């Protein structure tokens, strides 16, 4: 593979978009009602620990690329098998995020339009950016992060100071005990979005100034968590917690209700821009990671047609069990966390980390 360089700032911007973009628009969970923000606060701590674990794993292997890292941990043949598993996982999750974008577009922006109307143009833009390389994805992330922060701050101000926001809806806190919090946190809260940072195992070796990463990798995780928490408080204050979970897109619905003097209205269009930027980053990172893993595995030079094949694969995978948004969300919330997220985000990396630690223990003690 060609030598690529990403700065820590670019990586942090990618992580921030990755964690927030689709989450605050289509991935919010209000099952704990008013206590939902308490669950998010606990998940932030888990996200920090997980990001440092992934970083430690790559550092311990002397910043090896992903397939050599798997070979260090599992040996040649199992590493090839696991590389294919991770590639399929990255492509499948990319297809699910693309579906989030497509369903949002065809339900709120272009009602009753077929899903491919949104999906195919979106994937074409993603594919073009991937062909330009990870540096192009990272640098576009800096620009989109600036837009994300401006848009989300404006929506917060308009929402919190609107007549529709009722502060009494935010209370009481911790009135239902621990049980709703536990159900919200495990497994969905742990696996989405923080567990999906496993994809950055592929990207971390591309960084320059690697020594600085330990000091800053927590910043996008905490910032994303705070953005999610504040957004959830805004939604609860407008929709009321018992009703927030009844909407597929609660943030968009909350902003739709916000009006000023009958002139400023339909603010939900700006949530579409958040999903557009965040979804673009998330799908791009997943598909790029799949391409990088397969390129390392089969020792190929990167070609444009490789990206086209992966884009087509993502679209085909998006058709599986996603006839409507209800089925899409059922699969994503009830099946994927148990059968895909937990094994691939936690079980395999933990096993890999233990083996890598054991095999490099002499080197670690010497240093």
XYZ file of C-alpha atoms in Angstrom:
367
model
C 0.000 0.000 0.000
C 1.107 3.570 -0.613
C 2.330 5.491 2.385
C -0.394 7.753 3.709
C -0.298 10.261 6.515
C -3.120 11.541 8.691
C -2.646 14.055 11.472
C -4.117 13.506 14.948
C -6.428 16.483 14.373
C -7.788 14.885 11.194
C -8.272 11.581 12.982
C -10.156 13.297 15.813
C -12.445 15.054 13.348
C -13.134 11.747 11.621
C -13.945 10.092 14.937
C -16.243 12.931 15.996
C -18.249 12.764 12.765
C -18.199 8.982 12.915
C -19.666 8.909 16.430
C -22.251 11.676 16.107
C -23.376 11.983 12.507
C -25.916 9.192 12.246
C -26.343 8.710 15.993
C -28.041 11.991 16.864
C -30.405 11.785 13.906
C -31.468 8.121 13.713
C -29.737 6.282 16.554
C -30.989 7.867 19.779
C -32.453 5.567 22.402
C -34.894 6.913 24.991
C -35.834 3.602 26.599
C -34.636 4.908 29.989
C -36.838 7.997 29.535
C -35.571 10.980 31.576
C -32.586 8.896 32.749
C -31.353 8.331 29.203
C -28.648 10.965 29.597
C -27.312 9.100 32.644
C -26.875 6.022 30.486
C -25.053 8.087 27.858
C -22.722 9.466 30.548
C -21.807 5.906 31.548
C -21.303 4.939 27.921
C -18.812 7.799 27.484
C -16.527 6.178 30.051
C -16.789 2.890 28.214
C -16.056 4.623 24.906
C -12.883 6.195 26.312
C -11.677 2.845 27.639
C -12.445 1.116 24.354
C -10.667 3.739 22.230
C -7.553 3.468 24.383
C -7.703 -0.322 24.190
C -7.750 -0.225 20.387
C -4.915 2.313 20.429
C -2.891 0.191 22.864
C -3.392 -2.868 20.679
C -1.939 -1.144 17.617
C 0.916 0.437 19.605
C 1.792 -2.911 21.182
C 2.196 -4.430 17.726
C 4.580 -1.596 16.684
C 1.879 0.026 14.530
C 1.417 -2.918 12.218
C -1.224 -2.777 9.520
C -4.415 -4.683 10.216
C -3.723 -8.000 8.474
C -0.136 -8.264 9.847
C -1.636 -7.469 13.261
C -4.052 -10.386 12.879
C -1.183 -12.622 11.757
C 0.805 -11.632 14.841
C -2.098 -12.639 17.044
C -3.640 -15.640 15.324
C -1.175 -16.961 12.785
C -1.377 -16.930 9.002
C -4.426 -19.064 8.164
C -6.777 -17.896 10.958
C -5.713 -14.311 10.239
C -6.879 -14.631 6.645
C -10.226 -15.988 7.796
C -10.697 -13.220 10.364
C -9.644 -10.592 7.811
C -12.471 -11.731 5.532
C -14.890 -11.664 8.493
C -13.892 -8.114 9.403
C -14.172 -7.003 5.765
C -17.695 -8.386 5.491
C -18.589 -6.754 8.804
C -17.326 -3.351 7.665
C -19.261 -3.581 4.406
C -22.438 -4.732 6.126
C -22.367 -1.932 8.713
C -21.691 0.534 5.893
C -24.840 -0.756 4.193
C -26.856 -0.237 7.368
C -25.664 3.346 7.770
C -26.438 3.959 4.112
C -29.942 2.619 4.773
C -30.308 5.082 7.662
C -29.581 7.893 5.238
C -31.824 6.477 2.509
C -34.819 5.910 4.803
C -34.479 9.380 6.301
C -34.305 10.937 2.849
C -37.281 9.050 1.423
C -39.497 9.640 4.452
C -38.767 13.271 5.307
C -37.177 14.936 2.299
C -38.638 13.083 -0.706
C -41.650 11.166 0.633
C -42.744 8.020 -1.201
C -39.608 7.964 -3.372
C -37.831 4.621 -3.876
C -34.830 4.071 -1.636
C -32.342 3.859 -4.495
C -33.026 7.509 -5.357
C -31.115 8.481 -2.212
C -28.756 5.518 -1.940
C -27.102 5.441 -5.354
C -26.060 9.134 -5.615
C -24.845 8.971 -2.010
C -22.696 5.898 -2.726
C -21.285 7.446 -5.908
C -19.980 10.427 -3.933
C -18.615 8.128 -1.230
C -16.899 5.951 -3.840
C -15.264 8.951 -5.503
C -13.873 10.158 -2.181
C -12.512 6.698 -1.350
C -10.757 6.589 -4.730
C -8.964 9.799 -3.744
C -7.633 8.064 -0.626
C -7.873 8.233 3.134
C -6.162 11.644 3.176
C -9.067 13.099 1.189
C -11.561 11.515 3.584
C -9.661 12.857 6.597
C -9.331 16.396 5.260
C -12.961 16.549 4.232
C -13.695 15.478 7.810
C -12.109 18.697 9.109
C -14.411 20.825 6.976
C -17.524 18.821 7.808
C -16.712 18.897 11.530
C -16.743 22.713 11.460
C -20.157 22.673 9.753
C -21.415 20.052 12.222
C -20.495 22.155 15.246
C -22.027 25.332 13.805
C -25.287 23.623 12.779
C -25.731 21.683 16.027
C -25.021 24.782 18.130
C -27.584 26.793 16.146
C -30.215 24.070 16.528
C -29.564 23.897 20.279
C -30.025 27.646 20.681
C -33.198 27.713 18.615
C -34.569 24.645 20.387
C -33.782 25.439 24.015
C -35.092 29.010 23.760
C -38.255 28.104 21.887
C -41.744 28.036 23.384
C -41.964 24.324 22.617
C -39.187 23.449 25.064
C -40.504 22.577 28.533
C -37.812 22.178 31.200
C -40.138 20.214 33.505
C -40.096 17.346 30.990
C -36.468 16.682 31.976
C -37.396 15.518 35.467
C -37.486 13.445 37.620
C -34.091 11.816 37.260
C -33.371 8.267 38.414
C -37.013 7.650 39.224
C -37.059 4.170 37.651
C -33.938 2.690 39.219
C -31.088 0.837 37.520
C -33.010 -1.657 35.401
C -33.923 0.697 32.494
C -30.363 2.021 32.490
C -28.892 -1.472 32.235
C -31.200 -2.382 29.364
C -30.318 0.796 27.514
C -26.568 0.392 28.001
C -26.249 -3.312 27.188
C -25.807 -4.281 24.473
C -27.015 -1.464 22.226
C -25.423 1.444 24.085
C -22.017 -0.234 24.239
C -21.937 -1.450 20.654
C -23.355 1.682 19.011
C -21.654 3.968 18.356
C -18.535 3.415 20.488
C -17.968 -0.242 19.678
C -17.886 0.591 15.986
C -14.568 2.368 16.612
C -13.039 -1.060 15.979
C -12.790 0.038 12.341
C -10.075 2.520 13.351
C -7.738 -0.419 13.987
C -7.285 -0.299 10.222
C -6.669 3.465 10.077
C -4.486 4.098 13.144
C -1.242 2.841 11.511
C -1.638 5.574 8.854
C -1.078 8.379 11.366
C 1.943 10.623 11.579
C 2.944 12.091 14.949
C 1.686 8.911 16.589
C 3.159 9.890 19.939
C 0.561 12.675 20.290
C -2.422 10.400 19.809
C -2.466 9.121 23.387
C -3.065 12.662 24.648
C -5.963 13.488 22.340
C -7.837 10.293 21.431
C -10.299 10.811 24.302
C -11.365 14.252 23.056
C -13.661 13.179 20.171
C -15.208 10.460 22.346
C -16.096 12.883 25.141
C -17.171 15.617 22.715
C -19.427 13.189 20.842
C -20.930 11.983 24.112
C -21.677 15.523 25.260
C -23.265 16.364 21.899
C -25.474 13.283 22.162
C -26.450 14.113 25.763
C -27.361 17.748 25.058
C -29.316 16.747 21.953
C -31.250 14.143 23.927
C -32.124 16.729 26.595
C -33.411 19.050 23.876
C -35.554 16.280 22.376
C -36.955 15.238 25.766
C -37.785 18.857 26.568
C -39.774 19.218 23.364
C -41.313 15.787 22.750
C -41.439 14.493 26.363
C -39.530 11.294 27.173
C -42.479 8.817 26.998
C -43.139 9.883 23.398
C -39.590 10.456 22.121
C -39.019 6.752 21.452
C -42.182 6.501 19.358
C -40.590 8.439 16.496
C -38.107 6.946 14.046
C -36.291 10.296 13.808
C -36.905 12.085 17.137
C -34.416 14.915 16.577
C -35.993 15.782 13.235
C -39.471 15.643 14.781
C -38.454 17.907 17.663
C -36.962 20.505 15.344
C -40.013 20.308 13.100
C -42.133 21.508 16.018
C -39.892 24.512 16.732
C -41.191 27.737 15.171
C -40.551 31.434 15.670
C -43.286 33.944 14.806
C -44.650 31.557 12.215
C -41.734 32.466 9.957
C -38.758 30.399 11.130
C -39.890 26.806 10.795
C -39.036 23.434 9.232
C -35.698 23.349 11.031
C -35.648 19.573 10.573
C -33.939 20.149 7.224
C -30.756 20.979 9.128
C -30.767 17.566 10.824
C -30.575 16.171 7.297
C -27.308 18.049 6.807
C -25.959 16.496 10.003
C -26.852 13.024 8.772
C -25.429 13.774 5.340
C -22.030 14.711 6.757
C -21.857 12.120 9.497
C -23.287 9.343 7.356
C -20.839 10.179 4.575
C -17.906 9.905 6.973
C -19.122 6.686 8.542
C -19.812 4.891 5.259
C -16.546 6.150 3.763
C -14.499 4.919 6.713
C -16.123 1.490 6.724
C -15.737 0.934 2.983
C -12.183 2.264 2.970
C -11.321 -0.074 5.843
C -12.794 -3.052 3.976
C -10.774 -2.128 0.893
C -7.586 -1.711 2.942
C -8.010 -5.087 4.651
C -8.689 -6.927 1.395
C -5.770 -5.147 -0.301
C -3.428 -6.199 2.504
C -4.834 -9.723 2.527
C -4.430 -10.420 -1.184
C -1.412 -8.097 -1.621
C -3.070 -6.069 -4.346
C -2.472 -2.576 -5.598
C -5.428 -0.300 -5.005
C -7.535 0.118 -8.138
C -10.614 2.181 -8.859
C -12.610 -0.866 -9.861
C -12.004 -2.356 -6.397
C -13.956 0.540 -4.929
C -16.727 0.109 -7.486
C -17.091 -3.563 -6.545
C -17.249 -2.693 -2.845
C -19.810 0.057 -3.473
C -21.977 -2.420 -5.375
C -21.573 -4.927 -2.520
C -22.718 -2.350 0.018
C -25.802 -1.603 -2.034
C -26.657 -5.305 -2.400
C -26.154 -5.889 1.321
C -28.467 -2.966 2.059
C -31.320 -4.851 0.391
C -31.192 -7.709 2.912
C -33.994 -7.550 5.503
C -34.550 -3.839 5.005
C -37.831 -3.679 3.146
C -39.043 -0.916 5.466
C -37.653 1.129 8.306
C -39.406 -0.924 10.997
C -37.659 -4.108 9.867
C -34.404 -2.223 9.395
C -34.477 -0.958 12.989
C -35.537 -4.349 14.381
C -32.555 -6.063 12.771
C -30.207 -3.278 13.848
C -31.352 -3.129 17.475
C -32.301 -6.736 18.231
C -30.121 -8.987 16.062
C -26.964 -7.187 14.945
C -25.699 -6.257 18.463
C -25.725 -9.871 19.640
C -24.679 -11.726 16.494
C -22.208 -9.277 14.951
C -21.235 -6.384 17.207
C -20.314 -8.246 20.380
C -18.168 -10.945 18.682
C -16.385 -8.568 16.310
C -16.132 -5.405 18.407
C -15.212 -7.057 21.711
C -14.557 -10.808 21.643
C -12.087 -10.960 18.742
C -10.173 -7.751 19.654
C -9.920 -8.882 23.291
C -8.570 -12.278 22.263
C -6.223 -10.592 19.801
C -5.042 -8.187 22.495
C -4.282 -10.977 24.947
C -2.256 -12.927 22.392
C -0.396 -9.854 21.132
C 0.395 -8.828 24.700
C 1.738 -12.293 25.478
C 3.849 -12.517 22.324
C 5.343 -9.032 22.796
C 5.768 -9.213 26.573
C 9.575 -9.379 26.402
C 9.703 -6.375 24.117
C 7.282 -4.489 26.366
C 9.268 -5.227 29.520
C 12.527 -4.253 27.825
C 11.144 -0.904 26.718
